[in-house]
């Protein structure tokens, strides 16, 4: 578990101090993945570097499994550093060492016995899908493979926290998917707590249980991704849910919100039951006609999530919408015909 409390970090500059983190508090429970998003300059990398103990905050606490790392010095600090691994955008591999040699490096530094070292390196290479590349050299690898070697190296000393600063920024879509697959396995198989700084919404969608939005050094939104997407005005919802106005079903809903329907609403549905069955059940139960005007489906982790704009006609449109709300759908009114 990572718990960040009221973290402040300023950098001196010619025009005065730059406040990179302005009282950041954040919790990432054990074994979960938290995505940190926000505009350029919001403070994301500074937060990642503070948690990875590469920057010392001016004030505040960073607790990992209960210990405040900000207060540590000397041997305690060195030992705490081994608990926290960092993967950056472009990781530097030692070109003269093989893939296995690169992954083994932290264990050599820690003087781990040769047999144990070998077993752990092979385990990690297996986890990142590169067991067959153990004897290859970094210049024989693709960018995505290099990034996976960096992840294996970061994890080989069994840290409890992995901090990844924009790990997919230099990668194409297919390679990103492979790296995300690896991060998913890291969470599932090693139980490591992961904090990922990212600009890529696919990272939030595919692997993050939680999200935090930073703006001008402050957290403006923070929580479980599935909770945030059902909150009105949520930035995370705006980033992750399908656009309602951009996608329209051909042949239906030509009069969108213009009076052709008794009610036009946006609906957010989370989970297999809601996405698959709630609308047909509600419309047949109350005998209303439903037209799909826009929106679509996405997947957050394993959970299907939909945002639809629908037009309803019939005598019982209000009761239908109440029924949908009571069964977990979030109803956001757009217009009402009167
Ligand atoms: N070492 C430093 N010295 C001076 N100012 C810094 C330093 N590191 C970061 N900053 C400043 O702190 C603020 C936050 O920077 P940071 O890199 O954390 O933002 P970010 O959200 O990661 O941005 P990006 O998405 O562009 O990487 C910015 O104003 C930046 O210029």
Tab-separated table of C-alpha atoms and ligand atoms in Angstrom:
chain	number	residue	atom	x	y	z
A	1	UNK	CA	0.000	0.000	0.000
A	2	UNK	CA	1.277	3.475	-0.885
A	3	UNK	CA	-0.079	6.383	1.070
A	4	UNK	CA	0.980	9.893	0.097
A	5	UNK	CA	0.037	12.641	2.530
A	6	UNK	CA	0.099	16.327	1.815
A	7	UNK	CA	3.198	16.196	-0.369
A	8	UNK	CA	4.767	19.523	-1.299
A	9	UNK	CA	7.666	19.890	-3.722
A	10	UNK	CA	9.008	23.138	-5.117
A	11	UNK	CA	11.843	23.739	-7.538
A	12	UNK	CA	13.807	26.972	-7.543
A	13	UNK	CA	13.749	28.861	-10.817
A	14	UNK	CA	14.979	32.281	-11.961
A	15	UNK	CA	11.464	33.697	-11.824
A	16	UNK	CA	10.802	32.344	-8.317
A	17	UNK	CA	9.865	28.922	-6.984
A	18	UNK	CA	7.881	26.494	-9.150
A	19	UNK	CA	5.396	24.579	-7.021
A	20	UNK	CA	5.356	21.156	-8.708
A	21	UNK	CA	3.330	19.405	-5.964
A	22	UNK	CA	1.013	21.497	-3.851
A	23	UNK	CA	-0.305	19.270	-1.047
A	24	UNK	CA	-0.866	15.958	-2.834
A	25	UNK	CA	-2.611	13.179	-0.917
A	26	UNK	CA	-3.244	9.820	-2.523
A	27	UNK	CA	-3.736	6.183	-1.508
A	28	UNK	CA	-2.969	3.161	-3.636
A	29	UNK	CA	-4.083	-0.060	-1.914
A	30	UNK	CA	-1.828	-3.125	-1.951
A	31	UNK	CA	-1.871	-5.001	-5.254
A	32	UNK	CA	-3.783	-2.367	-7.208
A	33	UNK	CA	-2.739	-0.249	-10.174
A	34	UNK	CA	-3.266	3.509	-10.027
A	35	UNK	CA	-2.984	5.661	-13.149
A	36	UNK	CA	-1.902	9.281	-12.663
A	37	UNK	CA	-3.056	11.569	-15.458
A	38	UNK	CA	-3.079	15.303	-16.095
A	39	UNK	CA	-1.843	17.994	-18.435
A	40	UNK	CA	1.816	18.506	-19.189
A	41	UNK	CA	3.503	20.228	-16.239
A	42	UNK	CA	0.802	19.129	-13.760
A	43	UNK	CA	3.397	17.423	-11.538
A	44	UNK	CA	2.973	13.765	-12.523
A	45	UNK	CA	6.654	12.913	-13.007
A	46	UNK	CA	7.593	14.829	-9.872
A	47	UNK	CA	5.097	12.723	-7.907
A	48	UNK	CA	6.497	9.531	-9.457
A	49	UNK	CA	10.091	10.585	-8.709
A	50	UNK	CA	9.249	11.507	-5.098
A	51	UNK	CA	7.596	8.122	-4.536
A	52	UNK	CA	10.588	6.397	-6.172
A	53	UNK	CA	12.819	8.355	-3.731
A	54	UNK	CA	14.676	10.156	-6.523
A	55	UNK	CA	13.420	13.565	-5.346
A	56	UNK	CA	13.058	14.621	-1.744
A	57	UNK	CA	9.773	16.434	-1.082
A	58	UNK	CA	9.832	19.716	0.897
A	59	UNK	CA	7.200	18.343	3.260
A	60	UNK	CA	4.594	15.617	3.590
A	61	UNK	CA	4.801	11.860	4.025
A	62	UNK	CA	5.157	8.901	1.667
A	63	UNK	CA	4.230	5.733	3.481
A	64	UNK	CA	4.871	2.354	1.941
A	65	UNK	CA	3.409	-0.433	4.036
A	66	UNK	CA	3.221	1.985	6.960
A	67	UNK	CA	6.811	3.341	6.953
A	68	UNK	CA	7.304	7.040	6.157
A	69	UNK	CA	10.086	7.004	3.556
A	70	UNK	CA	10.639	10.760	3.679
A	71	UNK	CA	12.101	10.488	7.179
A	72	UNK	CA	14.576	7.711	6.414
A	73	UNK	CA	18.330	8.168	6.099
A	74	UNK	CA	21.414	6.047	5.531
A	75	UNK	CA	21.005	2.273	5.539
A	76	UNK	CA	17.247	2.471	6.166
A	77	UNK	CA	16.803	4.670	3.108
A	78	UNK	CA	18.909	2.308	0.972
A	79	UNK	CA	16.850	-0.622	2.122
A	80	UNK	CA	13.582	1.287	1.456
A	81	UNK	CA	14.828	2.052	-2.071
A	82	UNK	CA	14.957	-1.676	-2.772
A	83	UNK	CA	11.241	-1.852	-2.012
A	84	UNK	CA	10.422	0.591	-4.780
A	85	UNK	CA	11.213	0.030	-8.432
A	86	UNK	CA	11.058	2.644	-11.159
A	87	UNK	CA	10.540	2.166	-14.886
A	88	UNK	CA	10.900	5.286	-17.006
A	89	UNK	CA	9.895	6.175	-20.567
A	90	UNK	CA	13.052	4.932	-22.192
A	91	UNK	CA	14.986	2.662	-19.962
A	92	UNK	CA	18.693	2.382	-20.290
A	93	UNK	CA	19.867	-1.158	-20.747
A	94	UNK	CA	23.515	-2.133	-20.663
A	95	UNK	CA	24.262	-2.908	-24.286
A	96	UNK	CA	27.261	-5.113	-23.454
A	97	UNK	CA	25.207	-7.379	-21.213
A	98	UNK	CA	22.715	-9.976	-22.378
A	99	UNK	CA	19.026	-9.638	-21.566
A	100	UNK	CA	19.475	-12.049	-18.637
A	101	UNK	CA	22.561	-10.100	-17.536
A	102	UNK	CA	20.584	-6.863	-17.472
A	103	UNK	CA	17.751	-8.391	-15.470
A	104	UNK	CA	20.231	-9.970	-13.036
A	105	UNK	CA	21.968	-6.691	-12.249
A	106	UNK	CA	19.977	-5.666	-9.129
A	107	UNK	CA	20.511	-9.165	-7.720
A	108	UNK	CA	24.260	-8.953	-8.338
A	109	UNK	CA	24.334	-5.645	-6.473
A	110	UNK	CA	22.409	-7.284	-3.606
A	111	UNK	CA	24.864	-10.248	-3.701
A	112	UNK	CA	22.108	-12.812	-4.227
A	113	UNK	CA	23.502	-16.343	-4.603
A	114	UNK	CA	24.112	-17.487	-8.174
A	115	UNK	CA	21.515	-20.300	-8.294
A	116	UNK	CA	18.784	-18.162	-6.777
A	117	UNK	CA	19.725	-15.337	-9.154
A	118	UNK	CA	19.403	-17.599	-12.151
A	119	UNK	CA	16.014	-18.909	-11.045
A	120	UNK	CA	14.608	-15.433	-10.369
A	121	UNK	CA	15.878	-14.005	-13.652
A	122	UNK	CA	14.271	-16.857	-15.592
A	123	UNK	CA	11.004	-16.419	-13.666
A	124	UNK	CA	10.871	-12.733	-14.493
A	125	UNK	CA	11.794	-13.244	-18.145
A	126	UNK	CA	9.026	-15.792	-18.331
A	127	UNK	CA	6.573	-13.325	-16.772
A	128	UNK	CA	7.381	-10.653	-19.356
A	129	UNK	CA	7.311	-13.188	-22.211
A	130	UNK	CA	11.005	-13.001	-23.087
A	131	UNK	CA	12.351	-16.324	-21.825
A	132	UNK	CA	13.595	-17.141	-25.325
A	133	UNK	CA	15.590	-13.897	-25.473
A	134	UNK	CA	17.677	-14.485	-22.334
A	135	UNK	CA	20.935	-14.739	-24.313
A	136	UNK	CA	20.130	-11.917	-26.760
A	137	UNK	CA	21.714	-8.457	-26.512
A	138	UNK	CA	19.649	-5.264	-26.176
A	139	UNK	CA	20.456	-4.081	-29.721
A	140	UNK	CA	18.725	-7.206	-31.041
A	141	UNK	CA	15.448	-6.236	-29.344
A	142	UNK	CA	12.496	-4.081	-30.388
A	143	UNK	CA	11.525	-1.054	-28.280
A	144	UNK	CA	8.669	-2.938	-26.627
A	145	UNK	CA	10.947	-5.857	-25.798
A	146	UNK	CA	13.486	-3.465	-24.271
A	147	UNK	CA	10.736	-1.976	-22.142
A	148	UNK	CA	9.718	-5.459	-20.993
A	149	UNK	CA	13.351	-6.208	-20.049
A	150	UNK	CA	13.348	-2.975	-18.030
A	151	UNK	CA	10.164	-4.085	-16.240
A	152	UNK	CA	11.703	-7.505	-15.492
A	153	UNK	CA	14.853	-5.819	-14.141
A	154	UNK	CA	12.777	-3.467	-11.990
A	155	UNK	CA	10.901	-6.391	-10.446
A	156	UNK	CA	13.633	-8.976	-9.999
A	157	UNK	CA	14.560	-7.813	-6.484
A	158	UNK	CA	10.912	-8.294	-5.445
A	159	UNK	CA	9.936	-4.705	-4.654
A	160	UNK	CA	6.519	-4.097	-3.144
A	161	UNK	CA	5.931	-0.993	-5.296
A	162	UNK	CA	6.485	-0.375	-9.007
A	163	UNK	CA	6.429	3.217	-10.246
A	164	UNK	CA	6.189	3.505	-14.033
A	165	UNK	CA	6.632	6.944	-15.615
A	166	UNK	CA	4.877	6.933	-18.972
A	167	UNK	CA	6.086	3.405	-19.811
A	168	UNK	CA	4.248	3.259	-23.154
A	169	UNK	CA	4.900	6.759	-24.458
A	170	UNK	CA	7.415	5.736	-27.098
A	171	UNK	CA	5.508	2.625	-28.209
A	172	UNK	CA	3.014	1.888	-30.978
A	173	UNK	CA	-0.438	0.480	-30.255
A	174	UNK	CA	0.415	-3.189	-30.608
A	175	UNK	CA	3.581	-2.931	-28.537
A	176	UNK	CA	1.713	-0.901	-25.900
A	177	UNK	CA	-0.819	-3.749	-25.660
A	178	UNK	CA	2.008	-6.220	-24.944
A	179	UNK	CA	3.537	-4.010	-22.242
A	180	UNK	CA	0.106	-3.552	-20.666
A	181	UNK	CA	-0.377	-7.327	-20.727
A	182	UNK	CA	2.865	-7.595	-18.749
A	183	UNK	CA	1.745	-4.983	-16.195
A	184	UNK	CA	-1.513	-6.868	-15.795
A	185	UNK	CA	0.409	-10.065	-15.003
A	186	UNK	CA	2.643	-8.147	-12.570
A	187	UNK	CA	-0.398	-7.115	-10.584
A	188	UNK	CA	-2.111	-10.503	-10.794
A	189	UNK	CA	0.882	-12.765	-10.190
A	190	UNK	CA	3.212	-10.719	-7.992
A	191	UNK	CA	0.709	-8.610	-6.041
A	192	UNK	CA	2.896	-5.539	-6.537
A	193	UNK	CA	1.322	-2.108	-5.967
A	194	UNK	CA	1.726	-0.095	-9.181
A	195	UNK	CA	1.592	3.632	-9.852
A	196	UNK	CA	1.644	4.531	-13.556
A	197	UNK	CA	2.024	8.061	-14.867
A	198	UNK	CA	0.457	8.135	-18.306
A	199	UNK	CA	-0.860	10.257	-21.140
A	200	UNK	CA	-2.394	7.215	-22.802
A	201	UNK	CA	-6.057	6.552	-22.015
A	202	UNK	CA	-5.600	2.951	-23.145
A	203	UNK	CA	-3.342	2.464	-20.103
A	204	UNK	CA	-6.121	3.716	-17.810
A	205	UNK	CA	-8.703	1.564	-19.592
A	206	UNK	CA	-6.718	-1.658	-19.708
A	207	UNK	CA	-4.822	-1.922	-16.431
A	208	UNK	CA	-5.750	0.736	-13.879
A	209	UNK	CA	-8.085	-0.056	-10.970
A	210	UNK	CA	-7.742	3.496	-9.704
A	211	UNK	CA	-7.050	6.894	-11.198
A	212	UNK	CA	-5.805	10.236	-9.934
A	213	UNK	CA	-6.043	13.463	-11.917
A	214	UNK	CA	-3.384	16.079	-11.196
A	215	UNK	CA	-3.805	19.758	-12.077
A	216	UNK	CA	-1.268	22.442	-11.147
A	217	UNK	CA	0.281	20.177	-8.518
A	218	UNK	CA	-3.024	19.237	-6.871
A	219	UNK	CA	-5.155	16.098	-7.040
A	220	UNK	CA	-8.532	17.153	-8.366
A	221	UNK	CA	-10.044	13.689	-8.673
A	222	UNK	CA	-9.053	10.356	-7.206
A	223	UNK	CA	-10.701	6.973	-6.730
A	224	UNK	CA	-11.698	3.693	-8.293
A	225	UNK	CA	-12.019	3.982	-12.076
A	226	UNK	CA	-15.368	2.187	-12.077
A	227	UNK	CA	-16.718	4.576	-9.414
A	228	UNK	CA	-15.381	7.679	-11.140
A	229	UNK	CA	-16.991	6.878	-14.491
A	230	UNK	CA	-20.422	6.982	-12.899
A	231	UNK	CA	-19.890	10.414	-11.382
A	232	UNK	CA	-21.261	13.448	-13.126
A	233	UNK	CA	-18.599	16.011	-14.052
A	234	UNK	CA	-15.836	13.432	-13.605
A	235	UNK	CA	-12.733	14.146	-15.731
A	236	UNK	CA	-11.921	10.449	-15.758
A	237	UNK	CA	-15.410	9.698	-17.104
A	238	UNK	CA	-14.940	12.298	-19.834
A	239	UNK	CA	-11.600	10.734	-20.759
A	240	UNK	CA	-12.704	7.099	-20.752
A	241	UNK	CA	-16.342	6.849	-21.775
A	242	UNK	CA	-17.443	6.695	-25.429
A	243	UNK	CA	-18.463	10.078	-26.861
A	244	UNK	CA	-22.228	10.352	-27.024
A	245	UNK	CA	-22.410	12.897	-29.772
A	246	UNK	CA	-19.704	11.494	-32.040
A	247	UNK	CA	-21.148	8.028	-32.625
A	248	UNK	CA	-24.682	7.560	-33.900
A	249	UNK	CA	-26.452	4.360	-34.829
A	250	UNK	CA	-27.381	4.534	-38.492
A	251	UNK	CA	-31.102	4.612	-39.165
A	252	UNK	CA	-32.282	5.548	-35.668
A	253	UNK	CA	-32.715	8.662	-33.667
A	254	UNK	CA	-32.656	11.169	-36.471
A	255	UNK	CA	-34.470	13.740	-34.369
A	256	UNK	CA	-31.968	13.688	-31.494
A	257	UNK	CA	-33.199	15.721	-28.513
A	258	UNK	CA	-35.349	17.796	-30.801
A	259	UNK	CA	-38.801	16.736	-29.704
A	260	UNK	CA	-39.176	13.402	-31.514
A	261	UNK	CA	-38.907	11.628	-28.176
A	262	UNK	CA	-40.623	12.107	-24.841
A	263	UNK	CA	-37.288	11.909	-23.047
A	264	UNK	CA	-33.714	12.011	-24.223
A	265	UNK	CA	-31.082	10.991	-21.667
A	266	UNK	CA	-27.513	9.849	-21.435
A	267	UNK	CA	-27.039	6.570	-19.623
A	268	UNK	CA	-23.940	5.073	-18.078
A	269	UNK	CA	-24.078	1.351	-17.465
A	270	UNK	CA	-21.350	-0.627	-15.695
A	271	UNK	CA	-20.946	-4.415	-15.684
A	272	UNK	CA	-22.182	-7.362	-17.744
A	273	UNK	CA	-25.681	-7.450	-16.257
A	274	UNK	CA	-26.359	-3.730	-16.691
A	275	UNK	CA	-24.851	-3.454	-20.165
A	276	UNK	CA	-26.403	-6.663	-21.454
A	277	UNK	CA	-29.860	-6.808	-19.956
A	278	UNK	CA	-31.041	-3.646	-18.214
A	279	UNK	CA	-32.350	-1.711	-21.227
A	280	UNK	CA	-34.312	-4.561	-22.852
A	281	UNK	CA	-35.772	-5.461	-19.459
A	282	UNK	CA	-36.812	-1.891	-18.648
A	283	UNK	CA	-38.341	-1.161	-22.042
A	284	UNK	CA	-40.327	-4.376	-22.248
A	285	UNK	CA	-41.522	-4.112	-18.634
A	286	UNK	CA	-42.908	-0.590	-19.099
A	287	UNK	CA	-43.694	-0.818	-22.825
A	288	UNK	CA	-41.709	2.163	-23.959
A	289	UNK	CA	-39.897	2.544	-27.278
A	290	UNK	CA	-36.204	3.162	-27.105
A	291	UNK	CA	-33.990	4.587	-29.822
A	292	UNK	CA	-30.238	4.500	-29.523
A	293	UNK	CA	-29.006	7.948	-30.549
A	294	UNK	CA	-25.321	7.751	-29.797
A	295	UNK	CA	-22.550	6.518	-27.592
A	296	UNK	CA	-21.130	3.036	-27.428
A	297	UNK	CA	-19.362	0.394	-25.430
A	298	UNK	CA	-15.925	0.197	-23.937
A	299	UNK	CA	-14.150	-2.079	-21.498
A	300	UNK	CA	-12.441	-0.968	-18.307
A	301	UNK	CA	-10.172	-3.821	-17.284
A	302	UNK	CA	-12.495	-6.801	-17.606
A	303	UNK	CA	-15.678	-4.807	-17.028
A	304	UNK	CA	-17.880	-3.723	-19.920
A	305	UNK	CA	-19.045	-0.131	-19.594
A	306	UNK	CA	-21.460	1.726	-21.855
A	307	UNK	CA	-22.472	5.301	-22.344
A	308	UNK	CA	-25.527	5.634	-24.553
A	309	UNK	CA	-27.701	8.544	-25.517
A	310	UNK	CA	-31.216	7.189	-25.792
A	311	UNK	CA	-34.577	8.611	-26.840
A	312	UNK	CA	-37.673	7.214	-25.144
A	313	UNK	CA	-41.291	7.387	-26.235
A	314	UNK	CA	-44.308	6.004	-24.408
A	315	UNK	CA	-46.523	6.688	-21.443
A	316	UNK	CA	-44.135	5.428	-18.783
A	317	UNK	CA	-40.796	6.960	-19.695
A	318	UNK	CA	-40.227	8.416	-16.202
A	319	UNK	CA	-40.938	5.108	-14.471
A	320	UNK	CA	-38.631	3.375	-16.945
A	321	UNK	CA	-35.801	5.757	-16.121
A	322	UNK	CA	-36.429	5.325	-12.382
A	323	UNK	CA	-36.223	1.566	-12.852
A	324	UNK	CA	-32.926	1.933	-14.733
A	325	UNK	CA	-31.503	4.165	-11.962
A	326	UNK	CA	-32.621	1.782	-9.238
A	327	UNK	CA	-30.807	-1.040	-11.014
A	328	UNK	CA	-27.479	0.752	-11.137
A	329	UNK	CA	-27.708	2.792	-14.341
A	330	UNK	CA	-26.646	6.436	-14.100
A	331	UNK	CA	-29.245	8.586	-15.876
A	332	UNK	CA	-28.250	12.063	-17.022
A	333	UNK	CA	-31.152	14.079	-18.451
A	334	UNK	CA	-30.623	15.892	-21.758
A	335	UNK	CA	-34.110	17.101	-22.615
A	336	UNK	CA	-37.794	16.564	-21.935
A	337	UNK	CA	-40.665	17.252	-24.341
A	338	UNK	CA	-43.369	19.523	-22.987
B	1	LIG	N1	14.176	19.478	-11.819
B	1	LIG	C1	13.334	20.497	-11.987
B	1	LIG	N2	13.764	21.775	-11.879
B	1	LIG	C2	12.911	22.807	-12.031
B	1	LIG	N3	11.596	22.674	-12.301
B	1	LIG	C3	11.112	21.422	-12.445
B	1	LIG	C4	11.959	20.259	-12.306
B	1	LIG	N4	11.197	19.159	-12.491
B	1	LIG	C5	9.935	19.599	-12.733
B	1	LIG	N5	9.893	20.943	-12.721
B	1	LIG	C6	8.702	21.791	-12.912
B	1	LIG	O1	7.672	21.275	-12.074
B	1	LIG	C7	6.414	21.278	-12.746
B	1	LIG	C8	5.877	19.859	-12.822
B	1	LIG	O2	6.701	19.119	-13.706
B	1	LIG	P1	6.492	17.554	-13.987
B	1	LIG	O3	7.576	17.115	-14.904
B	1	LIG	O4	6.346	16.849	-12.712
B	1	LIG	O5	5.085	17.567	-14.767
B	1	LIG	P2	4.394	16.412	-15.616
B	1	LIG	O6	2.950	16.435	-15.245
B	1	LIG	O7	5.132	15.125	-15.412
B	1	LIG	O8	4.593	16.926	-17.092
B	1	LIG	P3	4.755	16.055	-18.444
B	1	LIG	O9	3.425	15.404	-18.674
B	1	LIG	O10	5.056	17.107	-19.471
B	1	LIG	O11	5.889	15.086	-18.240
B	1	LIG	C9	6.674	21.907	-14.108
B	1	LIG	O12	6.393	23.282	-14.011
B	1	LIG	C10	8.151	21.670	-14.325
B	1	LIG	O13	8.689	22.663	-15.182
